[in-house]
Amino acid sequence: MRYLEITIPEGRRRAVLDVLDEASVDYVMSDETSGEKYSDVVRFPLPNRAVEPVLDDLAQVDIEDARVVVINAETVISEEFDAVRDRYSGGGAKGERTSRQVLRTKADEFTPAFPIYIVMLLISAVVATAGLLGDSPAVVVGSMVIAPLLGPALAASIGIVTGDDDLRREGFIYQFIGVAVVIAASVGLGLLARLAGFEPGGVDIVVVAELEERVSPNLLSILVALGAGIAGILSLTRGFSEAIVGVMIAAALIPPSAAVGITAAWGMDGAALGAFTLVVVNLLSINVAALGTLWVAGYRPQGMFDVSPTRRSTLTYATIFGVGLLVLAAPLASITLLDFQTTQMEASAEEGVESVLAAPEYDGIELDEIEVVLDDDYPVRSVDRIVITVTGREPGPNPPLADDLYRALADRIGEPLRVEVEYVVSEERGQQPDEQRVVPTVPES
């Protein structure tokens, strides 16, 4: 619930009291003694659901010069207050709903001062870059906790639907600068790591698991950002934990931005493009989800200390966000389709290998692993080869086995293939380890 204090301009006392009486609000009145252009001060409690409609009704009586203060109230013991609460609950749930006026204030509060914002993002970029290079999920999560992205990520959408141009502009500026700062910092840290000879997993930096999933994203990545935008608005409007939702928003922006910087530092333009596409898609997803959630929840300006309705501007921004998201989702759809094809290819290959190894001449040879290897053409990759690892006790290589495996896979998959067969000689327990690895390669047909 809220406690409101309104300083009434001279000549508007009766108009204000008529509105409060119509709403059955229990108020107290006192004189305003500052000697300015105000005559009275009225104070009264309101349930959360009543704040917005009461302020909208007050807007109709032309008190634009009034000063309004809204604060939290712990408890109100009053029969009149209970009647007002029942009235504005509509006979249904009495759940929380933050008014537009309070919502704008909360969005501004969650947006830190610009110098603090930049410093916190730099720290977050350092931690995220270290986590990605070190392939440490825990450190990457830590970078999300640090990033102060909740306010900026939601301020733009709140500014759009409430007609607050300053809030909208500040939200967009903070988002763009925030992403740019993280990318720039990660590029610098990546260059230092590369000059120092730090290349996890070998020459290809993208083999790091925490990095690989962000340079070749699929459509499922959009769901994270959409969920973050919806949850962010609900956290502000319904009183949920803002800190947890802030981590979710940071998860959609900080690691992919750091991945852009790292891959750019390593000169992997395709991988950097893939990660940057993910960053832009996530930004659009968060904004369109927040905008849609606000509009569906009914946060539309109607005049109180606000501006005229902003339906046109809201639809314009929603269209821009939506079209941009659809355009950038196309390469993500291709990657998603490739993931499904890869899974089906592995299943078909396993079926073909098992059918070959079931033959009597290959008794004692067992399938160890099947891997569909993709090329390095990020972000939209394609199948490079299929690697089949089998184990047996007889020394290799076994050319007939490789030929039979290739024909079995070609029949089931139905496309030109490059197949590599790794034949691993296993030893009986207790013997000296003398493993042989033979890699016959069947040329691409």
Tab-separated table of C-alpha atoms in Angstrom:
chain	number	residue	atom	x	y	z
A	1	MET	CA	0.000	0.000	0.000
A	2	ARG	CA	1.006	3.625	-0.496
A	3	TYR	CA	0.753	6.865	1.416
A	4	LEU	CA	0.235	9.971	-0.731
A	5	GLU	CA	0.822	13.604	0.039
A	6	ILE	CA	-0.472	16.210	-2.418
A	7	THR	CA	0.357	19.891	-2.123
A	8	ILE	CA	-2.633	21.625	-3.725
A	9	PRO	CA	-2.274	24.816	-5.812
A	10	GLU	CA	-4.364	27.809	-4.805
A	11	GLY	CA	-7.957	27.645	-5.988
A	12	ARG	CA	-7.931	23.870	-6.618
A	13	ARG	CA	-8.798	22.617	-3.126
A	14	ARG	CA	-12.469	21.875	-3.778
A	15	ALA	CA	-11.733	20.061	-7.056
A	16	VAL	CA	-9.198	17.779	-5.365
A	17	LEU	CA	-11.456	16.995	-2.417
A	18	ASP	CA	-14.345	16.165	-4.733
A	19	VAL	CA	-12.208	13.528	-6.429
A	20	LEU	CA	-11.134	12.034	-3.095
A	21	ASP	CA	-14.683	12.033	-1.797
A	22	GLU	CA	-15.892	10.304	-4.962
A	23	ALA	CA	-13.268	7.614	-4.394
A	24	SER	CA	-14.304	7.304	-0.696
A	25	VAL	CA	-10.728	8.111	0.347
A	26	ASP	CA	-10.133	8.848	4.041
A	27	TYR	CA	-7.807	11.875	4.064
A	28	VAL	CA	-6.451	14.560	6.379
A	29	MET	CA	-6.014	18.203	5.378
A	30	SER	CA	-3.666	20.909	6.615
A	31	ASP	CA	-2.708	24.416	5.519
A	32	GLU	CA	0.363	24.992	3.371
A	33	THR	CA	2.392	27.715	5.089
A	34	SER	CA	5.449	28.149	2.896
A	35	GLY	CA	4.038	31.306	1.341
A	36	GLU	CA	4.291	29.886	-2.194
A	37	LYS	CA	1.451	29.313	-4.670
A	38	TYR	CA	0.017	26.416	-2.699
A	39	SER	CA	-2.904	26.559	-0.265
A	40	ASP	CA	-3.307	23.122	1.320
A	41	VAL	CA	-1.692	19.732	1.854
A	42	VAL	CA	-3.805	16.589	1.770
A	43	ARG	CA	-2.552	13.187	2.946
A	44	PHE	CA	-4.186	9.785	2.564
A	45	PRO	CA	-3.388	6.049	2.248
A	46	LEU	CA	-4.266	4.040	-0.841
A	47	PRO	CA	-3.993	0.395	-1.830
A	48	ASN	CA	-1.553	-0.136	-4.706
A	49	ARG	CA	-4.303	-0.829	-7.198
A	50	ALA	CA	-6.004	2.491	-6.390
A	51	VAL	CA	-2.990	4.774	-6.833
A	52	GLU	CA	-3.069	4.928	-10.618
A	53	PRO	CA	-6.836	5.463	-11.124
A	54	VAL	CA	-7.028	8.074	-8.342
A	55	LEU	CA	-4.098	10.017	-9.780
A	56	ASP	CA	-5.660	9.754	-13.237
A	57	ASP	CA	-8.920	11.182	-11.875
A	58	LEU	CA	-7.010	14.021	-10.218
A	59	ALA	CA	-5.393	14.783	-13.572
A	60	GLN	CA	-8.798	15.641	-14.983
A	61	VAL	CA	-9.265	18.541	-12.550
A	62	ASP	CA	-6.230	20.471	-13.826
A	63	ILE	CA	-3.727	20.351	-10.954
A	64	GLU	CA	-0.588	20.059	-13.071
A	65	ASP	CA	1.288	22.359	-10.676
A	66	ALA	CA	0.597	20.126	-7.675
A	67	ARG	CA	3.398	18.312	-5.866
A	68	VAL	CA	2.752	14.608	-5.290
A	69	VAL	CA	4.776	12.370	-2.977
A	70	VAL	CA	4.154	8.607	-2.916
A	71	ILE	CA	5.769	6.490	-0.199
A	72	ASN	CA	5.354	2.933	1.053
A	73	ALA	CA	3.010	2.291	3.971
A	74	GLU	CA	3.338	-0.752	6.194
A	75	THR	CA	-0.113	-0.972	7.760
A	76	VAL	CA	-3.354	0.988	7.698
A	77	ILE	CA	-6.026	0.292	10.314
A	78	SER	CA	-9.201	1.881	9.038
A	79	GLU	CA	-12.608	0.647	7.943
A	80	GLU	CA	-12.705	3.317	5.245
A	81	PHE	CA	-9.376	2.054	3.858
A	82	ASP	CA	-10.676	-1.512	3.745
A	83	ALA	CA	-13.688	-0.299	1.781
A	84	VAL	CA	-11.449	1.471	-0.749
A	85	ARG	CA	-9.265	-1.616	-1.110
A	86	ASP	CA	-12.307	-3.817	-1.741
A	87	ARG	CA	-13.613	-1.345	-4.263
A	88	TYR	CA	-10.445	-1.213	-6.343
A	89	SER	CA	-9.804	-4.945	-6.136
A	90	GLY	CA	-12.962	-5.354	-8.199
A	91	GLY	CA	-14.124	-8.224	-6.048
A	92	GLY	CA	-11.163	-10.276	-7.214
A	93	ALA	CA	-7.567	-10.720	-6.124
A	94	LYS	CA	-5.963	-8.013	-4.061
A	95	GLY	CA	-2.540	-8.538	-5.580
A	96	GLU	CA	0.084	-5.891	-6.026
A	97	ARG	CA	0.186	-3.642	-9.081
A	98	THR	CA	2.579	-0.750	-9.209
A	99	SER	CA	1.187	2.485	-10.624
A	100	ARG	CA	2.697	4.059	-13.736
A	101	GLN	CA	3.969	6.970	-11.690
A	102	VAL	CA	5.777	4.711	-9.207
A	103	LEU	CA	6.973	2.426	-11.999
A	104	ARG	CA	8.817	5.278	-13.679
A	105	THR	CA	10.475	6.190	-10.411
A	106	LYS	CA	11.565	2.595	-9.760
A	107	ALA	CA	13.049	2.282	-13.246
A	108	ASP	CA	15.056	5.442	-12.632
A	109	GLU	CA	16.219	4.184	-9.231
A	110	PHE	CA	17.576	0.963	-10.741
A	111	THR	CA	19.634	2.956	-13.235
A	112	PRO	CA	22.854	3.962	-11.438
A	113	ALA	CA	24.810	7.139	-11.983
A	114	PHE	CA	26.726	6.991	-15.251
A	115	PRO	CA	30.273	6.825	-13.762
A	116	ILE	CA	29.248	4.018	-11.394
A	117	TYR	CA	27.508	2.243	-14.260
A	118	ILE	CA	30.660	2.298	-16.402
A	119	VAL	CA	32.909	1.136	-13.559
A	120	MET	CA	30.623	-1.763	-12.670
A	121	LEU	CA	30.411	-2.824	-16.311
A	122	LEU	CA	34.192	-2.736	-16.655
A	123	ILE	CA	34.507	-4.995	-13.630
A	124	SER	CA	31.822	-7.275	-15.055
A	125	ALA	CA	33.635	-7.394	-18.403
A	126	VAL	CA	36.908	-8.392	-16.724
A	127	VAL	CA	35.208	-11.177	-14.767
A	128	ALA	CA	33.216	-12.409	-17.789
A	129	THR	CA	36.292	-12.455	-20.019
A	130	ALA	CA	38.275	-14.369	-17.404
A	131	GLY	CA	35.417	-16.826	-16.977
A	132	LEU	CA	35.085	-17.460	-20.698
A	133	LEU	CA	38.822	-17.831	-21.264
A	134	GLY	CA	39.123	-20.103	-18.249
A	135	ASP	CA	35.987	-22.060	-19.188
A	136	SER	CA	34.576	-21.445	-15.708
A	137	PRO	CA	30.741	-21.268	-15.469
A	138	ALA	CA	30.939	-20.069	-11.860
A	139	VAL	CA	33.067	-17.055	-12.800
A	140	VAL	CA	30.779	-16.231	-15.738
A	141	VAL	CA	27.791	-16.264	-13.374
A	142	GLY	CA	29.706	-13.908	-11.091
A	143	SER	CA	30.028	-11.401	-13.924
A	144	MET	CA	26.242	-11.423	-14.321
A	145	VAL	CA	25.701	-10.595	-10.662
A	146	ILE	CA	27.954	-7.549	-10.909
A	147	ALA	CA	26.406	-5.974	-14.012
A	148	PRO	CA	23.799	-3.256	-13.170
A	149	LEU	CA	21.632	-3.842	-16.236
A	150	LEU	CA	18.116	-4.147	-14.818
A	151	GLY	CA	17.259	-0.446	-14.841
A	152	PRO	CA	18.677	0.444	-18.270
A	153	ALA	CA	17.219	-2.681	-19.860
A	154	LEU	CA	13.693	-1.761	-18.749
A	155	ALA	CA	13.809	2.051	-18.625
A	156	ALA	CA	13.501	2.432	-22.395
A	157	SER	CA	10.309	0.378	-22.597
A	158	ILE	CA	8.802	2.068	-19.548
A	159	GLY	CA	9.625	5.452	-21.069
A	160	ILE	CA	7.929	4.464	-24.321
A	161	VAL	CA	4.616	3.314	-22.848
A	162	THR	CA	4.436	6.161	-20.329
A	163	GLY	CA	5.548	8.850	-22.769
A	164	ASP	CA	8.630	9.795	-20.759
A	165	ASP	CA	11.102	10.805	-23.474
A	166	ASP	CA	13.964	11.408	-21.040
A	167	LEU	CA	13.590	7.958	-19.480
A	168	ARG	CA	13.321	6.306	-22.900
A	169	ARG	CA	16.400	8.116	-24.201
A	170	GLU	CA	18.402	7.326	-21.074
A	171	GLY	CA	17.448	3.647	-21.268
A	172	PHE	CA	18.581	3.273	-24.872
A	173	ILE	CA	21.815	5.210	-24.327
A	174	TYR	CA	22.724	3.166	-21.254
A	175	GLN	CA	22.069	-0.098	-23.082
A	176	PHE	CA	24.132	0.765	-26.155
A	177	ILE	CA	27.025	2.234	-24.195
A	178	GLY	CA	26.949	-0.677	-21.748
A	179	VAL	CA	27.301	-3.274	-24.499
A	180	ALA	CA	30.023	-1.220	-26.222
A	181	VAL	CA	32.006	-0.905	-22.980
A	182	VAL	CA	31.905	-4.657	-22.325
A	183	ILE	CA	32.945	-5.474	-25.897
A	184	ALA	CA	35.791	-2.936	-25.887
A	185	ALA	CA	37.079	-4.118	-22.512
A	186	SER	CA	36.940	-7.748	-23.624
A	187	VAL	CA	38.847	-6.954	-26.808
A	188	GLY	CA	41.614	-5.379	-24.743
A	189	LEU	CA	41.749	-8.244	-22.274
A	190	GLY	CA	41.614	-10.777	-25.098
A	191	LEU	CA	44.576	-9.145	-26.849
A	192	LEU	CA	46.567	-9.224	-23.621
A	193	ALA	CA	45.712	-12.899	-23.127
A	194	ARG	CA	46.695	-13.715	-26.684
A	195	LEU	CA	50.000	-11.866	-26.459
A	196	ALA	CA	50.694	-13.733	-23.240
A	197	GLY	CA	50.249	-17.022	-25.109
A	198	PHE	CA	47.076	-17.984	-23.286
A	199	GLU	CA	45.114	-20.180	-25.691
A	200	PRO	CA	42.862	-22.656	-23.838
A	201	GLY	CA	42.349	-25.969	-25.538
A	202	GLY	CA	44.901	-25.358	-28.265
A	203	VAL	CA	45.046	-22.997	-31.193
A	204	ASP	CA	41.281	-22.671	-31.682
A	205	ILE	CA	40.010	-20.434	-28.893
A	206	VAL	CA	36.398	-21.373	-29.666
A	207	VAL	CA	36.823	-24.939	-28.419
A	208	VAL	CA	36.237	-23.506	-24.931
A	209	ALA	CA	32.752	-24.748	-24.042
A	210	GLU	CA	31.636	-21.490	-22.388
A	211	LEU	CA	32.659	-19.612	-25.527
A	212	GLU	CA	31.496	-22.018	-28.211
A	213	GLU	CA	27.826	-21.862	-27.253
A	214	ARG	CA	27.808	-18.066	-27.658
A	215	VAL	CA	29.534	-17.721	-31.031
A	216	SER	CA	27.134	-20.074	-32.786
A	217	PRO	CA	23.783	-19.424	-31.061
A	218	ASN	CA	20.452	-21.013	-31.934
A	219	LEU	CA	16.830	-19.967	-31.553
A	220	LEU	CA	16.710	-21.209	-27.979
A	221	SER	CA	18.953	-18.276	-27.062
A	222	ILE	CA	16.074	-15.911	-27.829
A	223	LEU	CA	13.924	-17.562	-25.162
A	224	VAL	CA	16.399	-16.534	-22.456
A	225	ALA	CA	16.232	-12.865	-23.470
A	226	LEU	CA	12.443	-12.893	-23.916
A	227	GLY	CA	12.035	-14.450	-20.487
A	228	ALA	CA	14.416	-11.883	-19.003
A	229	GLY	CA	12.411	-8.978	-20.435
A	230	ILE	CA	9.085	-10.341	-19.208
A	231	ALA	CA	10.440	-11.242	-15.781
A	232	GLY	CA	12.115	-7.846	-15.460
A	233	ILE	CA	8.842	-5.976	-15.936
A	234	LEU	CA	6.971	-8.335	-13.633
A	235	SER	CA	9.605	-7.826	-10.963
A	236	LEU	CA	9.044	-4.062	-11.051
A	237	THR	CA	5.274	-4.175	-11.333
A	238	ARG	CA	4.528	-7.058	-8.972
A	239	GLY	CA	7.226	-6.736	-6.340
A	240	PHE	CA	9.293	-9.821	-7.186
A	241	SER	CA	13.034	-10.051	-6.528
A	242	GLU	CA	14.674	-7.504	-8.809
A	243	ALA	CA	18.189	-8.748	-8.044
A	244	ILE	CA	17.538	-12.235	-9.416
A	245	VAL	CA	15.879	-10.866	-12.546
A	246	GLY	CA	18.808	-8.489	-13.035
A	247	VAL	CA	21.131	-11.498	-13.164
A	248	MET	CA	18.908	-13.058	-15.822
A	249	ILE	CA	19.087	-9.923	-17.973
A	250	ALA	CA	22.848	-9.773	-17.531
A	251	ALA	CA	23.071	-13.435	-18.570
A	252	ALA	CA	21.601	-12.485	-21.935
A	253	LEU	CA	24.002	-9.589	-22.526
A	254	ILE	CA	27.304	-9.779	-20.620
A	255	PRO	CA	28.763	-13.194	-21.679
A	256	PRO	CA	27.846	-12.768	-25.380
A	257	SER	CA	29.352	-9.254	-25.383
A	258	ALA	CA	32.539	-10.595	-23.819
A	259	ALA	CA	32.565	-13.385	-26.422
A	260	VAL	CA	32.497	-10.744	-29.169
A	261	GLY	CA	35.585	-9.094	-27.709
A	262	ILE	CA	37.510	-12.342	-27.207
A	263	THR	CA	36.879	-13.709	-30.702
A	264	ALA	CA	37.630	-10.317	-32.240
A	265	ALA	CA	40.951	-10.254	-30.373
A	266	TRP	CA	41.754	-13.693	-31.806
A	267	GLY	CA	40.921	-12.497	-35.322
A	268	MET	CA	37.961	-14.863	-35.700
A	269	ASP	CA	35.623	-12.572	-37.607
A	270	GLY	CA	32.913	-15.167	-38.209
A	271	ALA	CA	32.757	-16.168	-34.549
A	272	ALA	CA	32.717	-12.514	-33.494
A	273	LEU	CA	29.838	-11.889	-35.912
A	274	GLY	CA	27.919	-14.805	-34.428
A	275	ALA	CA	28.373	-13.544	-30.874
A	276	PHE	CA	27.484	-9.978	-31.895
A	277	THR	CA	24.329	-11.237	-33.594
A	278	LEU	CA	23.387	-12.905	-30.325
A	279	VAL	CA	23.969	-9.649	-28.428
A	280	VAL	CA	21.736	-7.656	-30.790
A	281	VAL	CA	19.050	-10.351	-30.814
A	282	ASN	CA	19.044	-10.434	-27.016
A	283	LEU	CA	18.820	-6.644	-26.797
A	284	LEU	CA	15.856	-6.607	-29.156
A	285	SER	CA	14.224	-9.545	-27.364
A	286	ILE	CA	14.512	-7.925	-23.930
A	287	ASN	CA	13.048	-4.645	-25.186
A	288	VAL	CA	10.209	-6.164	-27.196
A	289	ALA	CA	9.288	-8.510	-24.343
A	290	ALA	CA	9.322	-5.674	-21.808
A	291	LEU	CA	7.307	-3.436	-24.125
A	292	GLY	CA	4.723	-6.104	-24.811
A	293	THR	CA	4.387	-7.034	-21.141
A	294	LEU	CA	3.847	-3.413	-20.145
A	295	TRP	CA	1.245	-2.875	-22.830
A	296	VAL	CA	-0.676	-6.061	-21.985
A	297	ALA	CA	-0.557	-5.153	-18.283
A	298	GLY	CA	-2.295	-1.871	-19.101
A	299	TYR	CA	0.507	0.626	-18.450
A	300	ARG	CA	-0.709	3.247	-20.900
A	301	PRO	CA	-0.563	6.996	-20.204
A	302	GLN	CA	-3.921	8.677	-19.705
A	303	GLY	CA	-2.874	12.130	-18.594
A	304	MET	CA	-1.923	12.320	-14.922
A	305	PHE	CA	1.317	14.296	-14.629
A	306	ASP	CA	2.108	12.280	-17.736
A	307	VAL	CA	1.488	12.869	-21.382
A	308	SER	CA	-1.238	12.043	-23.853
A	309	PRO	CA	-1.671	8.383	-24.880
A	310	THR	CA	1.325	6.934	-26.729
A	311	ARG	CA	-0.269	4.106	-28.648
A	312	ARG	CA	1.321	5.141	-31.950
A	313	SER	CA	4.867	5.439	-30.605
A	314	THR	CA	4.519	2.162	-28.710
A	315	LEU	CA	3.370	0.324	-31.824
A	316	THR	CA	6.153	1.957	-33.846
A	317	TYR	CA	8.875	0.797	-31.473
A	318	ALA	CA	7.279	-2.639	-31.159
A	319	THR	CA	7.303	-2.968	-34.949
A	320	ILE	CA	10.937	-1.893	-35.201
A	321	PHE	CA	11.973	-4.340	-32.476
A	322	GLY	CA	9.899	-7.145	-33.962
A	323	VAL	CA	11.115	-6.737	-37.548
A	324	GLY	CA	14.739	-6.483	-36.424
A	325	LEU	CA	14.323	-9.593	-34.312
A	326	LEU	CA	12.794	-11.573	-37.181
A	327	VAL	CA	15.577	-10.552	-39.583
A	328	LEU	CA	18.348	-11.506	-37.169
A	329	ALA	CA	16.576	-14.689	-36.143
A	330	ALA	CA	17.065	-16.125	-39.653
A	331	PRO	CA	20.710	-17.191	-39.140
A	332	LEU	CA	19.794	-18.500	-35.695
A	333	ALA	CA	17.098	-20.632	-37.317
A	334	SER	CA	19.724	-22.070	-39.686
A	335	ILE	CA	21.945	-22.976	-36.749
A	336	THR	CA	19.006	-24.562	-34.937
A	337	LEU	CA	18.155	-26.620	-38.020
A	338	LEU	CA	21.787	-27.738	-38.247
A	339	ASP	CA	21.660	-28.849	-34.595
A	340	PHE	CA	18.633	-31.020	-35.338
A	341	GLN	CA	20.277	-32.421	-38.461
A	342	THR	CA	23.452	-33.190	-36.533
A	343	THR	CA	21.490	-35.079	-33.893
A	344	GLN	CA	19.660	-37.097	-36.548
A	345	MET	CA	22.927	-37.748	-38.375
A	346	GLU	CA	24.527	-39.115	-35.204
A	347	ALA	CA	21.562	-41.428	-34.633
A	348	SER	CA	21.660	-42.676	-38.236
A	349	ALA	CA	25.427	-43.146	-38.088
A	350	GLU	CA	25.169	-45.127	-34.872
A	351	GLU	CA	22.537	-47.378	-36.422
A	352	GLY	CA	24.721	-47.947	-39.490
A	353	VAL	CA	27.877	-48.674	-37.463
A	354	GLU	CA	26.037	-51.138	-35.215
A	355	SER	CA	24.702	-52.981	-38.260
A	356	VAL	CA	28.225	-53.310	-39.682
A	357	LEU	CA	29.817	-54.430	-36.411
A	358	ALA	CA	27.109	-57.080	-36.009
A	359	ALA	CA	28.686	-59.027	-38.880
A	360	PRO	CA	30.670	-62.157	-37.834
A	361	GLU	CA	33.935	-60.935	-39.380
A	362	TYR	CA	33.937	-57.971	-36.997
A	363	ASP	CA	33.380	-59.970	-33.848
A	364	GLY	CA	35.292	-58.405	-30.965
A	365	ILE	CA	35.178	-54.884	-32.399
A	366	GLU	CA	32.961	-52.450	-30.505
A	367	LEU	CA	31.749	-48.931	-31.144
A	368	ASP	CA	33.306	-46.439	-28.771
A	369	GLU	CA	32.118	-43.029	-30.018
A	370	ILE	CA	30.548	-41.232	-32.964
A	371	GLU	CA	31.160	-37.510	-33.426
A	372	VAL	CA	29.767	-35.232	-36.118
A	373	VAL	CA	32.435	-32.556	-36.548
A	374	LEU	CA	31.425	-29.157	-37.884
A	375	ASP	CA	33.658	-26.806	-39.854
A	376	ASP	CA	35.018	-23.493	-38.515
A	377	ASP	CA	32.886	-21.281	-40.752
A	378	TYR	CA	31.164	-19.373	-37.938
A	379	PRO	CA	28.456	-18.457	-37.225
A	380	VAL	CA	26.478	-20.646	-39.671
A	381	ARG	CA	28.487	-23.856	-39.845
A	382	SER	CA	28.106	-27.083	-41.806
A	383	VAL	CA	29.104	-30.721	-41.342
A	384	ASP	CA	32.790	-31.298	-42.073
A	385	ARG	CA	33.185	-35.004	-41.280
A	386	ILE	CA	31.980	-37.892	-39.158
A	387	VAL	CA	34.533	-39.465	-36.840
A	388	ILE	CA	33.890	-43.055	-35.749
A	389	THR	CA	35.981	-44.525	-32.954
A	390	VAL	CA	35.965	-48.318	-32.574
A	391	THR	CA	37.966	-50.574	-30.283
A	392	GLY	CA	39.308	-54.065	-30.907
A	393	ARG	CA	41.998	-56.430	-29.697
A	394	GLU	CA	43.591	-57.212	-33.047
A	395	PRO	CA	46.171	-54.839	-34.481
A	396	GLY	CA	44.900	-52.460	-37.163
A	397	PRO	CA	44.335	-50.896	-39.542
A	398	ASN	CA	41.349	-52.717	-41.022
A	399	PRO	CA	40.599	-51.248	-44.496
A	400	PRO	CA	37.543	-53.436	-45.167
A	401	LEU	CA	35.961	-52.188	-41.952
A	402	ALA	CA	36.450	-48.565	-42.975
A	403	ASP	CA	34.929	-49.249	-46.404
A	404	ASP	CA	31.939	-51.053	-44.901
A	405	LEU	CA	31.340	-48.261	-42.388
A	406	TYR	CA	31.467	-45.628	-45.101
A	407	ARG	CA	28.943	-47.469	-47.298
A	408	ALA	CA	26.599	-48.022	-44.335
A	409	LEU	CA	26.650	-44.326	-43.427
A	410	ALA	CA	26.266	-43.174	-47.030
A	411	ASP	CA	23.216	-45.405	-47.478
A	412	ARG	CA	21.490	-44.066	-44.364
A	413	ILE	CA	22.474	-40.404	-44.497
A	414	GLY	CA	22.186	-40.091	-48.253
A	415	GLU	CA	24.711	-37.359	-48.946
A	416	PRO	CA	28.431	-37.034	-49.751
A	417	LEU	CA	30.394	-37.746	-46.615
A	418	ARG	CA	33.871	-37.551	-45.241
A	419	VAL	CA	34.277	-40.362	-42.746
A	420	GLU	CA	37.224	-40.931	-40.422
A	421	VAL	CA	37.580	-44.248	-38.621
A	422	GLU	CA	39.771	-44.361	-35.536
A	423	TYR	CA	40.722	-47.923	-34.666
A	424	VAL	CA	41.912	-48.226	-31.063
A	425	VAL	CA	43.676	-51.443	-30.021
A	426	SER	CA	42.708	-52.351	-26.480
A	427	GLU	CA	44.847	-54.463	-24.145
A	428	GLU	CA	43.839	-57.042	-21.575
A	429	ARG	CA	44.011	-55.870	-17.993
A	430	GLY	CA	47.388	-56.603	-16.466
A	431	GLN	CA	49.308	-56.280	-19.708
A	432	GLN	CA	51.564	-53.396	-20.526
A	433	PRO	CA	49.567	-50.586	-22.167
A	434	ASP	CA	50.353	-50.637	-25.863
A	435	GLU	CA	47.477	-48.762	-27.448
A	436	GLN	CA	47.567	-48.105	-31.163
A	437	ARG	CA	45.494	-45.451	-32.843
A	438	VAL	CA	44.920	-45.795	-36.566
A	439	VAL	CA	42.987	-43.159	-38.458
A	440	PRO	CA	42.158	-44.325	-41.981
A	441	THR	CA	40.241	-41.665	-43.899
A	442	VAL	CA	37.716	-42.440	-46.592
A	443	PRO	CA	37.847	-39.640	-49.169
A	444	GLU	CA	34.751	-37.551	-49.737
A	445	SER	CA	32.660	-38.984	-52.552
